[in-house]
Amino acid sequence: MARKRTKAGPAGAPVTTVVVMRLYIAGTAPNSVKAIANLHAICGRYLKDGYKLEIIDVCEHPRRALADGVLVTPSLAKVSPAPTSNVIGNLSDTGSVLAALGLPAGAIE
Amino acid sequence: MTAKKSANPRLLSKVATGIHGFDEISRGGLPLNRTSLVVGGPGTGKTVFALQTLVNAARQGRQPGIFVAFEEGTRAIFANAATFGWNLPALAKSALFFLDARLSPTVVQSGEFELSGMLAILEAKKRELGAAWIVFDGIDVLLALLQNPVAEIREIHCLRDWLAHADLTAIITAKMEGDTASPANYGFMQFMADCVIRLERRLEQGIALRRLEITKYRGSDFSPGEFPLSFGPQGIEVAAPGSAVTSQRASLERVSSGFGGLDSMLGGGVFRGTTTLITGAPGTSKTTLVGKFAESACRRGERTLFVSFDEGGERIRRNLTSVGIHLDGYAKSGLLRMYSGRTDAINPEEHLIRIAALLLEHQPRCMVIDPLSALAKSGAISSARAVGNRLIYQVRDHHITAFITSLVEGDDPQAEATQMQISTIADTWIHLSYLVRGGERNRALTIVKSRGTRHSNQVRELVLSAAGPALTEVYSSGGEVLMGTLRWEKEAEERARSLERQADFTQKRRELRFAEADIAARIAALQVDLDRARGELARYSSDDDAQRASSSERKSEALKMRGSDGAAAAVPSKRRGARVSAKSRKHNGDQAPRRGS
């Protein structure tokens, strides 16, 4: 699976910050597939266009993963804004993902 | 990852771990390109076992390896291993790759995860490094995060599949505390491993004992049972027993015990490579005896190891100097190596392992252990006994001539048989005891047994002086053994008696000489008489011949006279013949035999 890149929305949008994330997955492993789906759902619902997601398949880019200190897949890394955070697992628990991404409590409906 | 190779059963070959003792009990090491599982509680040496194997493979076999640490950080691992002299930081630059696989405590978990990503990363690293080994240290930490036994088994499966095709010799370590809290997946993990090693640490009378056991080895023979394990200077060492069959060289060379007196009691010394046990109560000069042996060994230029328990080497040397035994010079030159162990600090097993390391390092020909019984002070007697036995067998395997002391309370040497039980395997057994008599306490030496040697049965007295210890004969009179002053008195008495006896002898000799001279003189006088008698006899025998001649003359004369011819000539012969005939008539009966004389 190649890199997927979802660009941020148009300029002038009310989103003040763009959340930059990386999702490390392992090919078509069940939890990796689930994680992609779960993350897309979360982003579509809570971040709208104010995010930047890079999906890295460690099977294809193991050195990159190693350099980034990733071992367990799926693994989500929030790169910016600070503070950075990491979530492992298939991201099925939306609440903990949102908390890790530092989204304001009001964002959760 | 498909099971393309699984239909092709490979023959089991093994790869040595380089861990002292383990390769012996596992009959060659871990299964090559297969998975071994090391389980045990905290502090049992799982990580060290795995790391040491990796280090040995990298150093000796030049095989790169990967170490995946789930529990400890790389820095902590380096720090812990620093005591073993492996130089991990240098190895980490070339042959070893350390992967810090701990999850940061700030990591949030949301749902299940899988190991396939990690395995893909490791696969890449393996190719890059050309690794032959891989260690997963503390896999239980990772599995615990799955929080789901089904998921755990699924991921272990995934790991096993990867390992089955990775051509890596793998060691997986997992915490398992005691027998009670074994992880749910333990049984399954055991199933996936071809070799399972269990490590244990337990307290026995306040002393920590570590044990190693191979509980499973697919397709291979191994030594069953628990084996003592300890941490030596180079890492883990397992106290493997020697080969089951004892094949020791039997030398006929005699080695001096250091005492001329004792050597002669033993028929010229002890045999090379044999073990001599010296038992005795406290203060019976056991150390002096073995010190003398060590000194004589050093004097011959033989490398010697002096193992002492609960007393420092320097103190022992000082004490021995007071009885004329000088070891300082040999200790400085390195010919003599001293190992002083404290029995309250570490358990007997660890002493054994350290001594075993010294045997290899110093390569001694002679050795002293003083006293072996000190091992029994810490821990259980059974383990001390086992250690003592193993130590002696090791010493013998190295063909080292050893003198070992053992403290026994009381006077009965047989007390040893119930304590350390070394006497049954010792080749020579010397017992030292006290004899209290006449207000004195004197040391007595007895040879209880000496295999293959005609030895003295006599008790000797051991006398200590500044000139050194010496053995003296004891006096046994009327069933009593005399020593010390009593012996001295007896000696003086004996001397006086001997002088007396000598005077008696001189007198008697003189008398006999007189008698001899007297008889000789008498014989001479008799000889003279005899000669005289013979001379006379000879003379008479010749007269007899003359007489016989004249008698025949006379006969013919008489015939003549009767025949009246030659009468004038017969007158003088008749006169002479008449005189002889009187005598000849007297000897008539035995005339014939006498003529021959």
JSON list of C-alpha atoms in Angstrom, two decimals, chain B residues 70-249:
[
{"chain": "B", "resi": 70, "resn": "PHE", "atom": "CA", "xyz": [10.52, -5.12, 25.38]},
{"chain": "B", "resi": 71, "resn": "GLU", "atom": "CA", "xyz": [11.28, -4.59, 29.00]},
{"chain": "B", "resi": 72, "resn": "GLU", "atom": "CA", "xyz": [14.54, -2.70, 29.39]},
{"chain": "B", "resi": 73, "resn": "GLY", "atom": "CA", "xyz": [16.03, 0.16, 27.45]},
{"chain": "B", "resi": 74, "resn": "THR", "atom": "CA", "xyz": [19.25, -0.26, 25.56]},
{"chain": "B", "resi": 75, "resn": "ARG", "atom": "CA", "xyz": [21.11, 1.91, 28.02]},
{"chain": "B", "resi": 76, "resn": "ALA", "atom": "CA", "xyz": [19.92, -0.16, 30.98]},
{"chain": "B", "resi": 77, "resn": "ILE", "atom": "CA", "xyz": [20.94, -3.34, 29.21]},
{"chain": "B", "resi": 78, "resn": "PHE", "atom": "CA", "xyz": [24.40, -1.96, 28.53]},
{"chain": "B", "resi": 79, "resn": "ALA", "atom": "CA", "xyz": [24.77, -0.89, 32.14]},
{"chain": "B", "resi": 80, "resn": "ASN", "atom": "CA", "xyz": [23.66, -4.27, 33.48]},
{"chain": "B", "resi": 81, "resn": "ALA", "atom": "CA", "xyz": [25.99, -6.12, 31.17]},
{"chain": "B", "resi": 82, "resn": "ALA", "atom": "CA", "xyz": [28.96, -3.88, 31.93]},
{"chain": "B", "resi": 83, "resn": "THR", "atom": "CA", "xyz": [30.03, -6.19, 34.78]},
{"chain": "B", "resi": 84, "resn": "PHE", "atom": "CA", "xyz": [30.60, -9.05, 32.39]},
{"chain": "B", "resi": 85, "resn": "GLY", "atom": "CA", "xyz": [33.30, -7.52, 30.23]},
{"chain": "B", "resi": 86, "resn": "TRP", "atom": "CA", "xyz": [31.46, -8.08, 26.97]},
{"chain": "B", "resi": 87, "resn": "ASN", "atom": "CA", "xyz": [31.99, -4.55, 25.68]},
{"chain": "B", "resi": 88, "resn": "LEU", "atom": "CA", "xyz": [28.46, -4.27, 24.36]},
{"chain": "B", "resi": 89, "resn": "PRO", "atom": "CA", "xyz": [28.73, -0.69, 23.04]},
{"chain": "B", "resi": 90, "resn": "ALA", "atom": "CA", "xyz": [31.52, -1.79, 20.68]},
{"chain": "B", "resi": 91, "resn": "LEU", "atom": "CA", "xyz": [29.57, -4.85, 19.56]},
{"chain": "B", "resi": 92, "resn": "ALA", "atom": "CA", "xyz": [26.46, -2.74, 19.08]},
{"chain": "B", "resi": 93, "resn": "LYS", "atom": "CA", "xyz": [28.34, -0.75, 16.46]},
{"chain": "B", "resi": 94, "resn": "SER", "atom": "CA", "xyz": [29.15, -3.79, 14.36]},
{"chain": "B", "resi": 95, "resn": "ALA", "atom": "CA", "xyz": [27.61, -7.18, 14.93]},
{"chain": "B", "resi": 96, "resn": "LEU", "atom": "CA", "xyz": [24.70, -6.59, 17.25]},
{"chain": "B", "resi": 97, "resn": "PHE", "atom": "CA", "xyz": [21.61, -4.54, 16.77]},
{"chain": "B", "resi": 98, "resn": "PHE", "atom": "CA", "xyz": [19.64, -3.49, 19.80]},
{"chain": "B", "resi": 99, "resn": "LEU", "atom": "CA", "xyz": [16.07, -2.56, 19.25]},
{"chain": "B", "resi": 100, "resn": "ASP", "atom": "CA", "xyz": [14.44, -0.70, 22.07]},
{"chain": "B", "resi": 101, "resn": "ALA", "atom": "CA", "xyz": [10.93, -2.03, 21.69]},
{"chain": "B", "resi": 102, "resn": "ARG", "atom": "CA", "xyz": [9.49, -0.55, 24.81]},
{"chain": "B", "resi": 103, "resn": "LEU", "atom": "CA", "xyz": [6.34, 1.37, 24.34]},
{"chain": "B", "resi": 104, "resn": "SER", "atom": "CA", "xyz": [6.50, 4.84, 25.74]},
{"chain": "B", "resi": 105, "resn": "PRO", "atom": "CA", "xyz": [4.39, 5.18, 28.88]},
{"chain": "B", "resi": 106, "resn": "THR", "atom": "CA", "xyz": [2.54, 8.02, 27.24]},
{"chain": "B", "resi": 107, "resn": "VAL", "atom": "CA", "xyz": [1.33, 5.79, 24.43]},
{"chain": "B", "resi": 108, "resn": "VAL", "atom": "CA", "xyz": [-2.40, 5.49, 24.38]},
{"chain": "B", "resi": 109, "resn": "GLN", "atom": "CA", "xyz": [-3.91, 2.22, 23.41]},
{"chain": "B", "resi": 110, "resn": "SER", "atom": "CA", "xyz": [-7.04, 2.12, 21.39]},
{"chain": "B", "resi": 111, "resn": "GLY", "atom": "CA", "xyz": [-8.12, -1.29, 20.30]},
{"chain": "B", "resi": 112, "resn": "GLU", "atom": "CA", "xyz": [-6.13, -4.29, 19.18]},
{"chain": "B", "resi": 113, "resn": "PHE", "atom": "CA", "xyz": [-2.82, -4.24, 17.42]},
{"chain": "B", "resi": 114, "resn": "GLU", "atom": "CA", "xyz": [-0.63, -6.79, 15.66]},
{"chain": "B", "resi": 115, "resn": "LEU", "atom": "CA", "xyz": [3.01, -7.81, 15.46]},
{"chain": "B", "resi": 116, "resn": "SER", "atom": "CA", "xyz": [3.23, -8.11, 11.69]},
{"chain": "B", "resi": 117, "resn": "GLY", "atom": "CA", "xyz": [4.54, -4.57, 11.32]},
{"chain": "B", "resi": 118, "resn": "MET", "atom": "CA", "xyz": [7.32, -5.20, 13.80]},
{"chain": "B", "resi": 119, "resn": "LEU", "atom": "CA", "xyz": [8.21, -8.44, 12.08]},
{"chain": "B", "resi": 120, "resn": "ALA", "atom": "CA", "xyz": [8.45, -6.62, 8.76]},
{"chain": "B", "resi": 121, "resn": "ILE", "atom": "CA", "xyz": [10.84, -4.16, 10.33]},
{"chain": "B", "resi": 122, "resn": "LEU", "atom": "CA", "xyz": [12.92, -6.97, 11.83]},
{"chain": "B", "resi": 123, "resn": "GLU", "atom": "CA", "xyz": [12.96, -8.79, 8.53]},
{"chain": "B", "resi": 124, "resn": "ALA", "atom": "CA", "xyz": [14.47, -5.74, 6.89]},
{"chain": "B", "resi": 125, "resn": "LYS", "atom": "CA", "xyz": [17.02, -5.35, 9.64]},
{"chain": "B", "resi": 126, "resn": "LYS", "atom": "CA", "xyz": [17.92, -9.01, 9.43]},
{"chain": "B", "resi": 127, "resn": "ARG", "atom": "CA", "xyz": [18.68, -8.70, 5.74]},
{"chain": "B", "resi": 128, "resn": "GLU", "atom": "CA", "xyz": [20.69, -5.56, 6.29]},
{"chain": "B", "resi": 129, "resn": "LEU", "atom": "CA", "xyz": [22.79, -7.09, 9.04]},
{"chain": "B", "resi": 130, "resn": "GLY", "atom": "CA", "xyz": [22.93, -10.67, 7.81]},
{"chain": "B", "resi": 131, "resn": "ALA", "atom": "CA", "xyz": [21.77, -11.69, 11.25]},
{"chain": "B", "resi": 132, "resn": "ALA", "atom": "CA", "xyz": [21.76, -15.32, 12.32]},
{"chain": "B", "resi": 133, "resn": "TRP", "atom": "CA", "xyz": [20.34, -14.76, 15.77]},
{"chain": "B", "resi": 134, "resn": "ILE", "atom": "CA", "xyz": [17.40, -12.94, 17.25]},
{"chain": "B", "resi": 135, "resn": "VAL", "atom": "CA", "xyz": [16.32, -12.43, 20.82]},
{"chain": "B", "resi": 136, "resn": "PHE", "atom": "CA", "xyz": [12.91, -11.29, 21.96]},
{"chain": "B", "resi": 137, "resn": "ASP", "atom": "CA", "xyz": [13.52, -10.29, 25.51]},
{"chain": "B", "resi": 138, "resn": "GLY", "atom": "CA", "xyz": [10.48, -10.02, 27.74]},
{"chain": "B", "resi": 139, "resn": "ILE", "atom": "CA", "xyz": [7.84, -10.87, 25.18]},
{"chain": "B", "resi": 140, "resn": "ASP", "atom": "CA", "xyz": [5.33, -11.16, 28.01]},
{"chain": "B", "resi": 141, "resn": "VAL", "atom": "CA", "xyz": [5.40, -7.37, 28.38]},
{"chain": "B", "resi": 142, "resn": "LEU", "atom": "CA", "xyz": [4.26, -6.92, 24.81]},
{"chain": "B", "resi": 143, "resn": "LEU", "atom": "CA", "xyz": [1.71, -9.68, 24.91]},
{"chain": "B", "resi": 144, "resn": "ALA", "atom": "CA", "xyz": [0.20, -8.26, 28.07]},
{"chain": "B", "resi": 145, "resn": "LEU", "atom": "CA", "xyz": [-0.76, -5.16, 26.06]},
{"chain": "B", "resi": 146, "resn": "LEU", "atom": "CA", "xyz": [-2.99, -7.25, 23.85]},
{"chain": "B", "resi": 147, "resn": "GLN", "atom": "CA", "xyz": [-5.26, -7.76, 26.85]},
{"chain": "B", "resi": 148, "resn": "ASN", "atom": "CA", "xyz": [-6.88, -10.65, 25.11]},
{"chain": "B", "resi": 149, "resn": "PRO", "atom": "CA", "xyz": [-5.79, -14.29, 25.30]},
{"chain": "B", "resi": 150, "resn": "VAL", "atom": "CA", "xyz": [-7.16, -15.01, 21.86]},
{"chain": "B", "resi": 151, "resn": "ALA", "atom": "CA", "xyz": [-5.21, -12.11, 20.39]},
{"chain": "B", "resi": 152, "resn": "GLU", "atom": "CA", "xyz": [-2.11, -13.27, 22.25]},
{"chain": "B", "resi": 153, "resn": "ILE", "atom": "CA", "xyz": [-2.30, -16.71, 20.73]},
{"chain": "B", "resi": 154, "resn": "ARG", "atom": "CA", "xyz": [-2.95, -15.21, 17.32]},
{"chain": "B", "resi": 155, "resn": "GLU", "atom": "CA", "xyz": [0.15, -13.03, 17.57]},
{"chain": "B", "resi": 156, "resn": "ILE", "atom": "CA", "xyz": [2.31, -15.85, 18.90]},
{"chain": "B", "resi": 157, "resn": "HIS", "atom": "CA", "xyz": [1.23, -17.82, 15.88]},
{"chain": "B", "resi": 158, "resn": "CYS", "atom": "CA", "xyz": [2.18, -14.94, 13.68]},
{"chain": "B", "resi": 159, "resn": "LEU", "atom": "CA", "xyz": [5.57, -14.77, 15.36]},
{"chain": "B", "resi": 160, "resn": "ARG", "atom": "CA", "xyz": [6.09, -18.49, 15.01]},
{"chain": "B", "resi": 161, "resn": "ASP", "atom": "CA", "xyz": [5.26, -18.41, 11.31]},
{"chain": "B", "resi": 162, "resn": "TRP", "atom": "CA", "xyz": [7.71, -15.64, 10.78]},
{"chain": "B", "resi": 163, "resn": "LEU", "atom": "CA", "xyz": [10.44, -17.41, 12.73]},
{"chain": "B", "resi": 164, "resn": "ALA", "atom": "CA", "xyz": [9.82, -20.66, 10.91]},
{"chain": "B", "resi": 165, "resn": "HIS", "atom": "CA", "xyz": [10.91, -19.08, 7.66]},
{"chain": "B", "resi": 166, "resn": "ALA", "atom": "CA", "xyz": [13.34, -16.49, 8.86]},
{"chain": "B", "resi": 167, "resn": "ASP", "atom": "CA", "xyz": [16.34, -18.83, 9.20]},
{"chain": "B", "resi": 168, "resn": "LEU", "atom": "CA", "xyz": [17.16, -17.30, 12.54]},
{"chain": "B", "resi": 169, "resn": "THR", "atom": "CA", "xyz": [18.09, -19.01, 15.74]},
{"chain": "B", "resi": 170, "resn": "ALA", "atom": "CA", "xyz": [15.71, -17.36, 18.16]},
{"chain": "B", "resi": 171, "resn": "ILE", "atom": "CA", "xyz": [15.59, -16.98, 21.90]},
{"chain": "B", "resi": 172, "resn": "ILE", "atom": "CA", "xyz": [12.39, -15.72, 23.42]},
{"chain": "B", "resi": 173, "resn": "THR", "atom": "CA", "xyz": [12.38, -14.86, 27.08]},
{"chain": "B", "resi": 174, "resn": "ALA", "atom": "CA", "xyz": [9.25, -14.56, 29.14]},
{"chain": "B", "resi": 175, "resn": "LYS", "atom": "CA", "xyz": [8.60, -13.85, 32.77]},
{"chain": "B", "resi": 176, "resn": "MET", "atom": "CA", "xyz": [6.95, -16.60, 34.63]},
{"chain": "B", "resi": 177, "resn": "GLU", "atom": "CA", "xyz": [6.74, -16.38, 38.35]},
{"chain": "B", "resi": 178, "resn": "GLY", "atom": "CA", "xyz": [6.84, -19.59, 40.25]},
{"chain": "B", "resi": 179, "resn": "ASP", "atom": "CA", "xyz": [4.39, -22.27, 39.31]},
{"chain": "B", "resi": 180, "resn": "THR", "atom": "CA", "xyz": [1.26, -20.37, 40.23]},
{"chain": "B", "resi": 181, "resn": "ALA", "atom": "CA", "xyz": [1.03, -17.30, 38.01]},
{"chain": "B", "resi": 182, "resn": "SER", "atom": "CA", "xyz": [1.95, -18.80, 34.71]},
{"chain": "B", "resi": 183, "resn": "PRO", "atom": "CA", "xyz": [0.59, -16.79, 31.81]},
{"chain": "B", "resi": 184, "resn": "ALA", "atom": "CA", "xyz": [-2.33, -18.20, 29.95]},
{"chain": "B", "resi": 185, "resn": "ASN", "atom": "CA", "xyz": [-0.32, -18.38, 26.77]},
{"chain": "B", "resi": 186, "resn": "TYR", "atom": "CA", "xyz": [2.59, -20.17, 28.42]},
{"chain": "B", "resi": 187, "resn": "GLY", "atom": "CA", "xyz": [1.45, -23.56, 27.27]},
{"chain": "B", "resi": 188, "resn": "PHE", "atom": "CA", "xyz": [1.09, -22.30, 23.76]},
{"chain": "B", "resi": 189, "resn": "MET", "atom": "CA", "xyz": [4.47, -20.61, 23.82]},
{"chain": "B", "resi": 190, "resn": "GLN", "atom": "CA", "xyz": [5.99, -23.87, 24.96]},
{"chain": "B", "resi": 191, "resn": "PHE", "atom": "CA", "xyz": [4.39, -25.54, 22.03]},
{"chain": "B", "resi": 192, "resn": "MET", "atom": "CA", "xyz": [5.93, -23.17, 19.54]},
{"chain": "B", "resi": 193, "resn": "ALA", "atom": "CA", "xyz": [9.43, -23.55, 20.99]},
{"chain": "B", "resi": 194, "resn": "ASP", "atom": "CA", "xyz": [11.68, -26.47, 20.22]},
{"chain": "B", "resi": 195, "resn": "CYS", "atom": "CA", "xyz": [13.67, -26.00, 23.38]},
{"chain": "B", "resi": 196, "resn": "VAL", "atom": "CA", "xyz": [12.35, -24.71, 26.67]},
{"chain": "B", "resi": 197, "resn": "ILE", "atom": "CA", "xyz": [14.68, -23.61, 29.43]},
{"chain": "B", "resi": 198, "resn": "ARG", "atom": "CA", "xyz": [13.36, -22.82, 32.86]},
{"chain": "B", "resi": 199, "resn": "LEU", "atom": "CA", "xyz": [15.31, -20.60, 35.22]},
{"chain": "B", "resi": 200, "resn": "GLU", "atom": "CA", "xyz": [14.57, -20.38, 38.88]},
{"chain": "B", "resi": 201, "resn": "ARG", "atom": "CA", "xyz": [15.80, -18.47, 41.85]},
{"chain": "B", "resi": 202, "resn": "ARG", "atom": "CA", "xyz": [14.96, -19.60, 45.33]},
{"chain": "B", "resi": 203, "resn": "LEU", "atom": "CA", "xyz": [16.12, -19.09, 48.83]},
{"chain": "B", "resi": 204, "resn": "GLU", "atom": "CA", "xyz": [17.55, -21.92, 50.79]},
{"chain": "B", "resi": 205, "resn": "GLN", "atom": "CA", "xyz": [18.29, -21.06, 54.39]},
{"chain": "B", "resi": 206, "resn": "GLY", "atom": "CA", "xyz": [18.72, -17.44, 53.47]},
{"chain": "B", "resi": 207, "resn": "ILE", "atom": "CA", "xyz": [21.06, -18.06, 50.57]},
{"chain": "B", "resi": 208, "resn": "ALA", "atom": "CA", "xyz": [19.88, -17.40, 47.05]},
{"chain": "B", "resi": 209, "resn": "LEU", "atom": "CA", "xyz": [20.27, -20.35, 44.74]},
{"chain": "B", "resi": 210, "resn": "ARG", "atom": "CA", "xyz": [19.77, -20.14, 41.02]},
{"chain": "B", "resi": 211, "resn": "ARG", "atom": "CA", "xyz": [18.82, -23.15, 38.99]},
{"chain": "B", "resi": 212, "resn": "LEU", "atom": "CA", "xyz": [18.50, -23.98, 35.32]},
{"chain": "B", "resi": 213, "resn": "GLU", "atom": "CA", "xyz": [16.48, -26.78, 33.86]},
{"chain": "B", "resi": 214, "resn": "ILE", "atom": "CA", "xyz": [15.84, -27.85, 30.31]},
{"chain": "B", "resi": 215, "resn": "THR", "atom": "CA", "xyz": [12.21, -28.91, 30.39]},
{"chain": "B", "resi": 216, "resn": "LYS", "atom": "CA", "xyz": [11.88, -29.72, 26.73]},
{"chain": "B", "resi": 217, "resn": "TYR", "atom": "CA", "xyz": [14.12, -30.25, 23.77]},
{"chain": "B", "resi": 218, "resn": "ARG", "atom": "CA", "xyz": [12.40, -31.49, 20.66]},
{"chain": "B", "resi": 219, "resn": "GLY", "atom": "CA", "xyz": [14.31, -34.23, 18.92]},
{"chain": "B", "resi": 220, "resn": "SER", "atom": "CA", "xyz": [17.23, -34.13, 21.23]},
{"chain": "B", "resi": 221, "resn": "ASP", "atom": "CA", "xyz": [18.70, -35.75, 24.25]},
{"chain": "B", "resi": 222, "resn": "PHE", "atom": "CA", "xyz": [19.62, -33.56, 27.21]},
{"chain": "B", "resi": 223, "resn": "SER", "atom": "CA", "xyz": [20.66, -33.86, 30.84]},
{"chain": "B", "resi": 224, "resn": "PRO", "atom": "CA", "xyz": [17.47, -33.90, 32.87]},
{"chain": "B", "resi": 225, "resn": "GLY", "atom": "CA", "xyz": [17.13, -32.19, 36.21]},
{"chain": "B", "resi": 226, "resn": "GLU", "atom": "CA", "xyz": [18.01, -28.85, 37.72]},
{"chain": "B", "resi": 227, "resn": "PHE", "atom": "CA", "xyz": [21.52, -27.49, 37.48]},
{"chain": "B", "resi": 228, "resn": "PRO", "atom": "CA", "xyz": [23.00, -24.74, 39.61]},
{"chain": "B", "resi": 229, "resn": "LEU", "atom": "CA", "xyz": [23.55, -21.50, 37.80]},
{"chain": "B", "resi": 230, "resn": "SER", "atom": "CA", "xyz": [25.53, -18.50, 38.85]},
{"chain": "B", "resi": 231, "resn": "PHE", "atom": "CA", "xyz": [26.91, -15.27, 37.53]},
{"chain": "B", "resi": 232, "resn": "GLY", "atom": "CA", "xyz": [30.63, -15.40, 36.95]},
{"chain": "B", "resi": 233, "resn": "PRO", "atom": "CA", "xyz": [32.94, -12.77, 35.53]},
{"chain": "B", "resi": 234, "resn": "GLN", "atom": "CA", "xyz": [32.02, -13.72, 31.97]},
{"chain": "B", "resi": 235, "resn": "GLY", "atom": "CA", "xyz": [28.30, -14.10, 32.54]},
{"chain": "B", "resi": 236, "resn": "ILE", "atom": "CA", "xyz": [26.19, -17.08, 33.39]},
{"chain": "B", "resi": 237, "resn": "GLU", "atom": "CA", "xyz": [27.83, -20.32, 34.25]},
{"chain": "B", "resi": 238, "resn": "VAL", "atom": "CA", "xyz": [25.96, -23.55, 34.66]},
{"chain": "B", "resi": 239, "resn": "ALA", "atom": "CA", "xyz": [27.40, -26.18, 36.92]},
{"chain": "B", "resi": 240, "resn": "ALA", "atom": "CA", "xyz": [27.15, -29.13, 34.61]},
{"chain": "B", "resi": 241, "resn": "PRO", "atom": "CA", "xyz": [28.31, -32.43, 35.96]},
{"chain": "B", "resi": 242, "resn": "GLY", "atom": "CA", "xyz": [31.29, -34.00, 34.27]},
{"chain": "B", "resi": 243, "resn": "SER", "atom": "CA", "xyz": [30.84, -36.95, 32.05]},
{"chain": "B", "resi": 244, "resn": "ALA", "atom": "CA", "xyz": [29.03, -39.81, 33.71]},
{"chain": "B", "resi": 245, "resn": "VAL", "atom": "CA", "xyz": [31.94, -42.14, 33.19]},
{"chain": "B", "resi": 246, "resn": "THR", "atom": "CA", "xyz": [35.02, -41.32, 35.16]},
{"chain": "B", "resi": 247, "resn": "SER", "atom": "CA", "xyz": [38.08, -41.77, 33.05]},
{"chain": "B", "resi": 248, "resn": "GLN", "atom": "CA", "xyz": [40.95, -40.53, 35.09]},
{"chain": "B", "resi": 249, "resn": "ARG", "atom": "CA", "xyz": [44.54, -41.22, 34.42]}
]
